[in-house]
């Protein structure tokens, strides 16, 4: 028989496997007017204030129940010994508390009771946090999911005051365990912390929807640093770093003999990896340097034995390492790790026929393993990865010799570029062949054109792909026009014309792309206009009858930018682009006059 | 499974694409305040730093719903019973200018 009562003593912090013993919960023993303590607590949280809850009641949800021990006495029951529904209710209430605390903290004004309860939990009163970490061992997927979500929210609230021991327990269990669900727990916690966005108040939320109500005793958060989750992200990444080499080897082995039971853990691992190195994570590249290594083995895992869903995440990770449009295209000296990955991808396509191993290639209807267009997003990811790899390879070769002052160095560059050009030509030929085998493009459609058609529904890929093609063309043919069809295949002007057709020659769309930072269109337009200025005659001849329509869009865009700049509404310095647009316009006027 | 192959090039005796790095001697470097990556041109740094920032959105002045693209906002406006009437150009599309979230 199990009896239940609340006590204020903290349970043991010792790590224990969750007890199998279930307890019976007597309904209604904490009820008052038909409302349980937990319901009252949750209702108060929904009202954004805990002031009306007496101190004694406030503690009740956070004090563990007791169970009868074998000796006949009572011992404190850990959360893992509770009934699943009670556990879920309790953890969900904690989640509600932490979410409210995060929102109120963001607004700079908190219910003092909410702040007090969070602080008590951060001191690990009642050992609640250790007990939540213990839930990583649970076999109940619902409890595991809820607990990992609540723990991540707790870390965000607690920020740099989280105990290193909690992170150590989590990461060590990740290394030690063979249980996919336990791996998933830790990976999910760290991933949620790393992906947390500060100031994530939705515009549709009313301004006072998360603030305390008028009669609440509030505390004002005056420290602007308290809004910044970067330190806790860095702590989580640091904790993971010490185990990273072991972890990568572990997941390499799992992927090497992949079984579907590991799917969630593997996907979350790859998503976490991608999040850590993502430019959007705003983490220091120095702190995350280790996470750019050990990628080579993963390239080798891109084969027919790995299911499409894993391919998709591996490609996502590689595409994030090769952050071309946001970063690498803008740097004069490229870091070694992305260059090394790019070379490996180029080799894999050229020599090991990587594209032949793409999943669903040989399904019914050739691509898709069944219906419709097949896995078009997967094809888009692999195309972008190949284009980025080629662009990084060309850029690295050029930038390594950009300061060559000796003739012999210049000759070296020419010789290297000739080798690179042959390789790139073969890679792009295979890519072209693959795309035309899987998509209904005309056999004579050029890469410069299908790259736009292929990515029209995915504008960030589209613009980054266009930047890659432009940079490859400019990089390869900087010392003279190409002696083969590669120049035509990569023609930046043809790509731009195709792009304008794709956006219906609407200069407003171009303006939106410029204002938004979702794509690297600013970089693309800046570089494309430089290219047009340098190669005006070629541009005119390539445009042919499209010249007037093309220039009309650019002139309307220039006028629209002018209007915004004159009202000081442009969100950043667009003047260099404006000058290039003016220059191209004057070249066009000269051309028309002639 | 791919075999790891030696990274040699035709007759060149050095790794494909792996020339000895000759680091450009840059007297001035511009460092990203978010990720500490280094750039040699200030405009390149500005373009890069935009990638770190939260998205700029276009907010409907009727219902407050936000969109990442102005054309989507224009399309959205048609659902409101009172047709949208802007008095001038682009500034009508934004709530208090460009808003960031």
XYZ file of C-alpha atoms in Angstrom:
695
model
C 0.000 0.000 0.000
C 1.210 3.464 -0.759
C 0.294 6.480 1.214
C 0.817 9.971 0.072
C 1.594 13.110 1.948
C 3.521 16.250 1.231
C 6.753 16.988 2.986
C 9.141 19.863 2.807
C 12.326 17.817 2.902
C 14.421 17.619 -0.211
C 14.897 14.165 -1.637
C 18.272 12.639 -2.060
C 20.264 14.104 -4.908
C 21.838 10.763 -5.609
C 21.291 9.582 -9.170
C 18.947 6.653 -9.137
C 17.331 4.581 -11.785
C 13.650 5.363 -11.739
C 11.833 2.987 -9.454
C 9.479 0.634 -11.160
C 7.098 0.832 -8.236
C 3.963 2.721 -9.089
C 1.874 4.457 -6.529
C -1.788 4.969 -6.296
C -2.890 8.530 -6.110
C -5.966 9.177 -4.111
C -8.016 11.616 -6.023
C -9.198 14.617 -4.170
C -6.999 14.443 -1.097
C -5.600 17.881 -1.863
C -8.778 19.232 -3.318
C -10.502 22.294 -2.099
C -13.769 23.254 -3.760
C -13.062 20.662 -6.427
C -9.803 22.304 -7.464
C -6.490 20.601 -6.763
C -3.414 22.480 -5.623
C -1.868 21.829 -8.988
C -4.849 23.227 -10.849
C -4.792 26.328 -8.671
C -1.093 26.721 -9.378
C -1.645 26.341 -13.115
C -4.577 28.768 -13.118
C -2.461 31.355 -11.333
C 0.294 30.900 -13.882
C -2.205 31.440 -16.684
C -3.224 34.641 -14.874
C 0.525 35.520 -14.915
C 0.820 35.994 -11.150
C 1.438 33.734 -8.157
C 0.840 36.435 -5.492
C -2.556 35.098 -4.462
C -1.271 31.662 -3.651
C -0.375 31.230 0.036
C 3.212 30.297 0.765
C 2.140 26.944 2.137
C 0.164 26.110 -0.997
C 2.919 27.418 -3.201
C 5.360 24.928 -1.819
C 3.022 21.990 -2.121
C 3.453 21.364 -5.824
C 7.212 21.463 -5.337
C 7.433 19.117 -2.421
C 7.659 15.524 -3.342
C 5.257 12.892 -2.242
C 6.296 10.095 0.042
C 6.003 6.411 -0.449
C 6.166 3.616 2.051
C 9.541 1.996 2.041
C 10.125 -1.724 2.391
C 11.183 -1.177 5.997
C 7.734 0.127 6.794
C 8.788 3.743 7.196
C 8.269 6.531 4.728
C 10.706 7.855 2.248
C 10.393 10.665 -0.220
C 9.046 9.577 -3.573
C 10.937 10.793 -6.571
C 9.015 12.191 -9.518
C 9.862 9.104 -11.519
C 7.844 7.075 -9.008
C 4.707 9.104 -9.522
C 1.870 8.060 -11.732
C 2.541 9.122 -15.323
C -0.416 11.514 -15.462
C 0.647 13.250 -12.253
C 4.218 13.491 -13.494
C 3.089 15.004 -16.782
C 0.809 17.461 -14.977
C 3.604 18.526 -12.652
C 6.278 18.888 -15.331
C 3.854 20.758 -17.579
C 3.142 23.179 -14.727
C 6.891 23.743 -14.382
C 7.082 24.371 -18.116
C 4.296 26.916 -17.795
C 6.163 28.590 -14.929
C 9.451 28.787 -16.861
C 7.770 30.034 -20.031
C 6.053 32.775 -18.035
C 9.325 33.661 -16.304
C 11.140 33.880 -19.666
C 8.460 36.176 -21.115
C 8.248 38.393 -18.032
C 12.035 38.551 -17.864
C 12.111 39.644 -21.495
C 9.660 42.430 -20.670
C 11.779 43.456 -17.665
C 9.005 43.138 -15.080
C 8.232 39.939 -13.195
C 5.769 38.749 -10.603
C 8.012 38.552 -7.525
C 6.593 35.151 -6.583
C 7.356 33.780 -10.042
C 10.907 35.063 -9.685
C 11.150 33.570 -6.152
C 9.964 30.122 -7.203
C 12.379 30.068 -10.150
C 15.188 31.116 -7.863
C 14.307 28.397 -5.342
C 14.379 25.834 -8.125
C 17.704 27.152 -9.372
C 19.070 26.470 -5.878
C 17.819 22.935 -6.480
C 15.474 23.132 -3.490
C 13.643 19.851 -3.116
C 16.123 18.367 -5.621
C 13.578 18.910 -8.369
C 16.134 19.521 -11.108
C 18.035 16.342 -10.352
C 14.770 14.457 -10.409
C 13.885 15.911 -13.800
C 17.283 14.837 -15.110
C 16.528 11.375 -13.691
C 13.514 11.285 -15.963
C 15.909 10.886 -18.905
C 15.826 7.182 -17.991
C 12.076 6.883 -18.247
C 10.592 4.577 -20.829
C 7.578 6.868 -21.209
C 8.180 8.991 -24.310
C 5.636 11.601 -23.273
C 7.302 12.166 -19.915
C 10.748 12.222 -21.517
C 9.667 14.823 -24.068
C 7.918 17.018 -21.490
C 10.813 16.805 -19.056
C 13.470 17.691 -21.637
C 11.411 20.672 -22.765
C 10.919 21.902 -19.194
C 14.596 21.412 -18.355
C 15.662 23.454 -21.383
C 13.266 26.253 -20.374
C 14.657 26.082 -16.833
C 18.214 26.505 -18.151
C 17.131 29.551 -20.152
C 15.524 31.083 -17.052
C 18.441 30.261 -14.786
C 21.061 31.372 -17.316
C 24.642 31.281 -16.109
C 23.568 30.176 -12.625
C 22.949 26.639 -13.790
C 25.142 24.114 -12.042
C 27.935 22.630 -14.108
C 27.153 19.284 -12.454
C 23.750 19.147 -14.166
C 25.327 19.621 -17.576
C 28.032 17.096 -16.738
C 25.406 14.505 -15.749
C 23.486 15.099 -18.940
C 26.453 14.959 -21.298
C 28.056 12.003 -19.512
C 24.818 10.051 -19.778
C 24.833 10.821 -23.490
C 28.249 9.212 -23.802
C 27.483 6.246 -21.516
C 24.010 5.217 -22.538
C 22.997 2.844 -25.290
C 19.367 3.839 -24.955
C 18.205 5.972 -27.906
C 15.547 7.664 -25.766
C 18.089 8.694 -23.128
C 20.380 10.097 -25.825
C 17.416 11.953 -27.265
C 16.661 13.523 -23.879
C 20.037 15.244 -23.490
C 20.320 16.154 -27.161
C 16.881 17.709 -27.061
C 17.676 19.772 -23.950
C 20.888 21.206 -25.414
C 19.301 21.761 -28.826
C 16.405 23.717 -27.335
C 18.794 25.904 -25.347
C 21.049 26.570 -28.344
C 18.061 27.352 -30.579
C 16.395 29.663 -28.063
C 15.768 33.145 -29.423
C 15.806 36.055 -27.035
C 13.054 38.645 -27.448
C 10.764 36.173 -29.125
C 7.562 38.046 -28.407
C 5.168 37.425 -31.243
C 3.776 40.574 -32.877
C 0.246 39.280 -32.451
C 0.675 39.055 -28.683
C -0.872 41.958 -26.894
C 1.630 44.150 -25.149
C 0.369 43.190 -21.683
C -0.383 39.550 -22.428
C 2.578 38.173 -20.513
C 3.189 40.948 -18.015
C 1.962 40.634 -14.433
C -1.622 41.835 -13.709
C -2.119 45.257 -12.039
C -2.426 44.035 -8.434
C 0.724 41.923 -8.534
C 3.830 42.512 -6.435
C 6.397 42.921 -9.134
C 10.146 43.109 -9.422
C 11.778 45.151 -12.136
C 14.665 43.626 -14.041
C 17.049 46.480 -14.645
C 20.043 44.487 -15.837
C 19.955 44.392 -19.638
C 22.310 41.419 -19.555
C 19.557 39.362 -17.955
C 17.858 39.155 -21.347
C 20.868 37.562 -22.991
C 20.872 33.769 -23.226
C 24.292 33.654 -24.907
C 26.187 32.673 -21.701
C 23.971 29.677 -20.987
C 24.216 28.598 -24.626
C 27.986 28.838 -24.373
C 27.938 26.769 -21.150
C 25.901 24.023 -22.810
C 28.163 23.994 -25.861
C 31.240 23.927 -23.603
C 29.842 20.961 -21.663
C 29.218 19.152 -24.936
C 32.635 20.061 -26.320
C 34.526 17.951 -23.788
C 32.621 14.862 -24.964
C 32.300 15.835 -28.621
C 34.985 13.600 -30.140
C 33.541 10.578 -28.331
C 30.039 11.529 -29.344
C 30.849 11.923 -33.019
C 32.565 8.531 -33.019
C 29.550 7.048 -31.281
C 27.109 8.465 -33.810
C 29.421 7.548 -36.704
C 29.194 3.958 -35.483
C 25.414 4.188 -35.110
C 25.108 5.561 -38.639
C 27.523 2.941 -39.964
C 25.126 0.184 -38.858
C 21.964 2.225 -38.916
C 18.724 0.874 -37.531
C 15.393 2.752 -37.473
C 15.194 2.715 -33.655
C 18.006 5.297 -33.647
C 16.265 7.609 -36.093
C 15.124 10.267 -33.612
C 18.424 10.333 -31.727
C 20.495 10.577 -34.920
C 18.283 13.288 -36.400
C 18.351 15.324 -33.182
C 22.134 14.904 -32.984
C 22.553 16.209 -36.527
C 20.087 19.038 -35.916
C 21.947 20.015 -32.742
C 25.264 19.997 -34.600
C 23.772 22.168 -37.331
C 22.287 24.565 -34.755
C 25.590 24.967 -32.913
C 27.468 26.036 -36.039
C 24.577 27.984 -37.548
C 25.318 31.647 -38.151
C 21.903 32.367 -36.631
C 22.995 30.847 -33.290
C 25.271 33.880 -32.817
C 27.886 31.761 -31.048
C 31.560 32.633 -31.229
C 33.366 30.816 -33.997
C 36.295 30.427 -31.602
C 34.123 28.641 -29.032
C 32.649 26.361 -31.674
C 35.798 25.593 -33.688
C 35.808 21.945 -32.630
C 32.353 21.480 -34.127
C 33.718 22.161 -37.610
C 35.943 19.082 -37.501
C 35.220 15.346 -37.838
C 32.938 15.901 -40.809
C 34.868 13.763 -43.297
C 33.522 10.451 -42.013
C 30.000 11.760 -42.390
C 30.585 12.445 -46.083
C 31.537 8.799 -46.450
C 28.204 7.868 -44.870
C 26.271 9.476 -47.705
C 25.483 6.206 -49.412
C 22.568 4.043 -50.419
C 22.430 2.327 -47.000
C 21.418 5.535 -45.242
C 17.732 6.485 -45.516
C 16.593 9.695 -47.160
C 15.678 11.369 -43.889
C 19.263 11.021 -42.633
C 20.623 12.213 -45.977
C 18.479 15.306 -45.617
C 19.947 16.138 -42.220
C 23.514 15.335 -43.243
C 23.133 17.616 -46.261
C 21.638 20.278 -43.996
C 24.657 20.060 -41.711
C 27.151 20.261 -44.599
C 25.282 23.189 -46.111
C 25.527 25.001 -42.780
C 29.275 24.335 -42.514
C 29.643 25.809 -45.992
C 27.907 29.045 -44.964
C 28.823 30.612 -48.284
C 26.342 33.446 -48.815
C 26.390 34.673 -45.236
C 30.088 34.331 -44.488
C 32.594 32.475 -46.665
C 31.871 34.496 -49.804
C 32.715 37.626 -47.821
C 36.005 36.479 -46.301
C 39.373 36.917 -47.956
C 40.972 34.034 -46.091
C 38.786 30.971 -45.737
C 39.049 28.711 -42.693
C 40.522 25.241 -43.314
C 37.548 23.167 -42.167
C 34.941 24.282 -44.718
C 37.584 24.165 -47.459
C 38.417 20.609 -46.523
C 34.735 19.629 -46.564
C 34.247 21.354 -49.923
C 37.163 19.446 -51.467
C 35.793 16.184 -50.177
C 32.346 16.867 -51.648
C 33.923 17.795 -54.992
C 35.924 14.556 -54.948
C 32.887 12.556 -53.887
C 30.868 13.854 -56.835
C 33.676 13.681 -59.363
C 35.352 10.404 -58.483
C 32.962 8.444 -56.277
C 29.696 9.292 -58.022
C 27.992 10.699 -54.954
C 24.990 11.842 -56.981
C 24.263 8.269 -58.109
C 23.720 7.303 -54.462
C 21.057 9.963 -53.913
C 18.015 8.266 -52.323
C 14.896 7.642 -54.390
C 16.804 7.860 -57.676
C 15.760 4.410 -58.675
C 12.295 4.311 -57.201
C 9.203 3.985 -59.296
C 8.952 7.003 -61.535
C 12.745 7.239 -61.244
C 12.793 9.964 -58.624
C 10.736 10.079 -55.511
C 10.265 6.441 -54.757
C 6.634 6.807 -55.636
C 4.673 9.910 -56.313
C 4.864 13.361 -57.856
C 8.146 15.154 -58.092
C 9.764 12.868 -55.558
C 11.942 14.341 -52.907
C 12.566 17.676 -54.561
C 13.796 19.340 -51.314
C 16.456 16.643 -51.005
C 17.585 17.267 -54.568
C 17.659 21.008 -53.864
C 19.863 20.455 -50.823
C 22.352 18.323 -52.711
C 22.481 20.769 -55.638
C 23.167 23.676 -53.307
C 25.835 21.670 -51.480
C 27.646 20.876 -54.733
C 27.447 24.510 -55.893
C 28.787 25.758 -52.553
C 31.593 23.199 -52.577
C 32.623 24.285 -56.055
C 32.454 27.975 -55.115
C 34.532 27.447 -51.948
C 37.146 25.465 -53.890
C 37.484 28.162 -56.550
C 37.528 30.961 -54.008
C 40.162 29.284 -51.868
C 42.449 28.728 -54.832
C 42.092 32.361 -55.869
C 42.464 33.878 -52.425
C 45.554 31.803 -51.637
C 47.307 33.493 -54.526
C 45.690 36.883 -54.379
C 48.797 38.444 -52.914
C 51.135 36.782 -55.374
C 53.636 39.342 -56.473
C 56.053 37.096 -58.304
C 55.487 35.940 -61.858
C 56.133 32.351 -60.827
C 53.303 32.618 -58.305
C 50.996 33.967 -60.990
C 51.938 31.034 -63.209
C 51.242 28.706 -60.314
C 47.805 30.218 -59.968
C 47.094 29.781 -63.668
C 48.226 26.172 -63.518
C 46.145 25.508 -60.427
C 43.114 27.210 -61.893
C 43.447 25.064 -65.013
C 43.387 21.912 -62.855
C 40.526 23.230 -60.788
C 38.609 24.188 -63.923
C 38.842 20.654 -65.299
C 37.594 19.202 -62.029
C 34.820 21.760 -61.668
C 33.717 21.153 -65.226
C 33.362 17.443 -64.538
C 31.503 18.047 -61.268
C 29.067 20.459 -62.900
C 28.604 18.089 -65.837
C 27.593 15.319 -63.448
C 25.309 17.684 -61.558
C 23.668 18.786 -64.807
C 23.215 15.172 -65.866
C 21.699 14.228 -62.487
C 19.247 17.142 -62.460
C 18.100 16.504 -66.022
C 17.607 12.820 -65.272
C 15.395 13.613 -62.297
C 13.598 16.798 -63.330
C 11.678 17.583 -66.517
C 14.111 20.163 -67.911
C 14.858 20.484 -71.601
C 18.147 18.728 -72.392
C 19.620 21.994 -73.639
C 18.670 24.052 -70.572
C 21.862 25.474 -69.138
C 22.878 25.164 -65.494
C 22.786 28.967 -65.350
C 19.057 28.750 -66.128
C 17.843 25.612 -64.366
C 19.468 26.746 -61.124
C 16.750 29.418 -60.973
C 13.922 27.100 -61.991
C 15.086 24.474 -59.530
C 15.056 26.844 -56.548
C 12.121 29.132 -57.348
C 10.111 27.824 -54.379
C 13.046 28.178 -51.952
C 14.370 31.702 -52.205
C 17.245 31.433 -49.728
C 18.617 28.488 -51.702
C 17.907 30.318 -54.954
C 19.922 33.412 -54.119
C 22.780 31.483 -52.517
C 22.919 29.205 -55.548
C 23.054 32.273 -57.802
C 25.892 33.772 -55.720
C 27.818 30.497 -56.022
C 27.390 30.347 -59.817
C 28.369 34.002 -60.167
C 31.478 33.612 -57.986
C 32.546 30.439 -59.788
C 32.182 32.117 -63.185
C 34.025 35.254 -62.061
C 36.708 33.192 -60.283
C 37.396 30.786 -63.116
C 37.357 33.311 -65.919
C 39.052 36.237 -64.229
C 42.057 35.948 -66.562
C 40.187 35.715 -69.804
C 37.144 34.149 -71.402
C 36.747 30.380 -71.141
C 38.020 28.163 -73.916
C 35.124 25.758 -73.518
C 31.371 25.624 -72.885
C 31.758 26.172 -69.128
C 31.479 29.937 -69.526
C 28.138 29.638 -71.286
C 26.952 27.022 -68.815
C 27.611 29.430 -65.915
C 26.662 32.718 -67.617
C 25.755 35.177 -64.802
C 23.666 37.266 -67.213
C 21.529 34.296 -68.277
C 20.950 33.472 -64.614
C 19.851 37.025 -63.858
C 17.485 37.107 -66.843
C 15.972 33.806 -65.744
C 15.658 35.163 -62.202
C 13.811 38.278 -63.408
C 11.433 36.057 -65.369
C 10.874 34.020 -62.186
C 9.855 37.131 -60.234
C 7.735 38.485 -63.143
C 10.056 41.464 -63.621
C 8.635 42.923 -60.413
C 11.190 45.307 -58.913
C 9.238 45.239 -55.612
C 10.281 41.634 -55.102
C 13.905 42.636 -55.562
C 13.408 45.436 -53.055
C 11.896 42.981 -50.554
C 14.849 40.675 -50.984
C 17.195 43.591 -50.361
C 15.401 44.750 -47.209
C 14.936 41.284 -45.757
C 17.932 39.416 -44.392
C 16.420 36.010 -45.123
C 18.510 35.668 -48.257
C 21.917 36.917 -49.366
C 20.402 39.018 -52.153
C 22.327 42.135 -51.116
C 25.578 40.267 -51.717
C 24.288 38.816 -54.984
C 23.106 42.125 -56.417
C 26.260 43.929 -55.294
C 28.487 41.359 -57.002
C 26.293 40.994 -60.078
C 26.265 44.758 -60.683
C 30.047 44.832 -60.339
C 30.212 42.042 -62.890
C 27.883 43.945 -65.272
C 29.939 47.129 -64.895
C 33.152 45.251 -65.725
C 31.646 43.211 -68.569
C 29.117 45.637 -70.029
C 29.543 44.602 -73.665
C 29.195 40.938 -72.836
C 26.137 41.729 -70.683
C 24.477 43.615 -73.536
C 25.180 40.893 -76.035
C 24.006 38.128 -73.680
C 20.786 40.023 -72.838
C 19.922 40.510 -76.504
C 16.255 41.448 -76.781
C 15.889 41.178 -72.989
C 18.153 44.190 -72.417
C 15.386 46.798 -72.158
C 13.196 44.697 -69.856
C 16.189 43.874 -67.666
C 17.336 47.472 -67.391
C 13.766 48.671 -66.750
C 13.646 46.503 -63.609
C 17.044 47.778 -62.445
C 16.070 51.418 -63.065
C 12.756 51.013 -61.185
C 14.655 49.359 -58.367
C 17.080 52.285 -58.272
C 14.182 54.765 -58.084
C 12.521 52.773 -55.283
C 15.764 52.636 -53.281
C 16.246 56.367 -53.889
C 12.811 57.103 -52.435
C 13.461 55.016 -49.335
C 16.928 56.466 -48.814
C 15.595 60.016 -49.139
C 13.119 59.268 -46.329
C 15.831 57.549 -44.263
C 13.742 54.374 -44.338
C 16.332 51.991 -45.696
C 17.473 49.844 -42.775
C 21.179 49.783 -43.684
C 23.738 51.427 -45.922
C 22.631 50.664 -49.482
C 24.663 53.457 -51.091
C 27.329 51.190 -52.702
C 24.559 49.264 -54.506
C 22.860 52.514 -55.463
C 26.077 53.815 -57.019
C 26.506 50.621 -59.043
C 22.890 50.827 -60.245
C 23.521 54.428 -61.338
C 26.708 53.382 -63.124
C 24.939 50.580 -65.003
C 22.116 52.980 -65.867
C 24.574 55.460 -67.350
C 26.223 52.663 -69.358
C 22.779 51.697 -70.629
C 21.937 55.298 -71.548
C 25.225 55.528 -73.423
C 24.396 52.275 -75.131
C 20.936 53.506 -76.128
C 22.371 56.761 -77.442
C 24.857 54.854 -79.561
C 30.633 3.086 -49.207
C 33.285 5.344 -50.594
C 36.897 4.468 -50.194
C 39.172 7.217 -48.997
C 41.267 8.128 -51.980
C 44.544 10.004 -52.055
C 44.084 13.672 -52.819
C 46.402 13.978 -55.757
C 46.045 15.991 -58.884
C 47.141 15.325 -62.405
C 50.846 15.971 -62.510
C 50.887 18.568 -59.833
C 52.016 16.607 -56.843
C 50.036 18.625 -54.383
C 46.624 18.279 -52.976
C 43.655 19.242 -55.075
C 42.789 22.777 -54.247
C 45.167 22.777 -51.325
C 47.836 25.268 -52.197
C 50.124 26.320 -49.442
C 48.127 28.968 -47.688
C 49.524 32.408 -48.183
C 47.675 34.439 -45.651
C 46.969 37.892 -46.841
C 48.690 40.425 -44.670
C 45.826 42.610 -43.671
C 46.622 45.601 -41.568
C 42.983 46.246 -40.813
C 40.526 43.569 -39.871
C 36.851 43.962 -39.137
C 35.575 41.515 -36.566
C 31.966 40.369 -36.322
C 30.540 41.289 -32.937
C 28.358 38.167 -32.905
C 30.701 35.361 -33.938
C 34.181 36.986 -34.034
C 34.737 36.025 -37.668
C 37.172 38.347 -39.444
C 36.676 40.351 -42.612
C 38.938 42.713 -44.486
C 36.278 45.065 -45.841
C 33.766 46.928 -43.692
C 30.955 46.486 -46.222
C 31.532 42.724 -46.241
C 31.288 42.732 -42.445
C 28.028 44.676 -42.633
C 26.570 42.167 -45.110
C 27.686 39.299 -42.862
C 26.328 40.820 -39.650
C 22.885 41.158 -41.213
C 22.785 37.334 -41.232
C 22.937 37.296 -37.444
C 20.125 39.713 -36.861
C 16.475 38.904 -36.408
C 14.373 39.157 -39.480
C 12.876 42.383 -40.643
C 9.151 41.964 -41.062
C 6.331 43.833 -42.730
C 3.384 44.318 -40.428
C -0.263 44.718 -41.471
C -1.572 47.991 -40.127
C -5.091 46.527 -39.799
C -4.561 43.322 -37.844
C -0.902 43.404 -36.887
C -0.031 40.159 -38.640
C 3.533 40.211 -39.869
C 5.119 38.908 -43.019
C 8.666 38.458 -44.121
C 7.932 39.726 -47.595
C 6.106 42.822 -48.686
C 4.321 41.070 -51.559
C 2.836 38.575 -49.083
C 1.597 41.498 -46.982
C 0.021 43.078 -50.050
C -1.769 39.824 -50.800
C -2.875 39.520 -47.169
C -4.441 42.997 -47.137
C -7.111 41.840 -49.553
C -8.725 39.722 -46.813
C -9.710 42.801 -44.847
C -13.140 44.124 -45.761
C -11.982 47.736 -46.050
C -9.605 47.918 -48.981
C -6.171 49.180 -48.085
C -5.514 52.694 -49.348
C -1.964 53.844 -49.096
C -1.249 57.520 -49.437
C 2.242 57.086 -50.795
C 4.902 54.527 -51.633
C 6.649 51.944 -49.553
C 6.361 53.452 -46.135
C 2.712 52.441 -46.070
C 3.731 48.835 -45.941
C 5.360 49.079 -42.598
C 4.123 49.682 -39.142
C 6.301 52.418 -37.681
C 8.852 52.013 -40.426
C 10.677 48.704 -40.457
C 9.953 46.680 -37.411
C 12.191 44.018 -36.032
C 11.226 41.110 -33.872
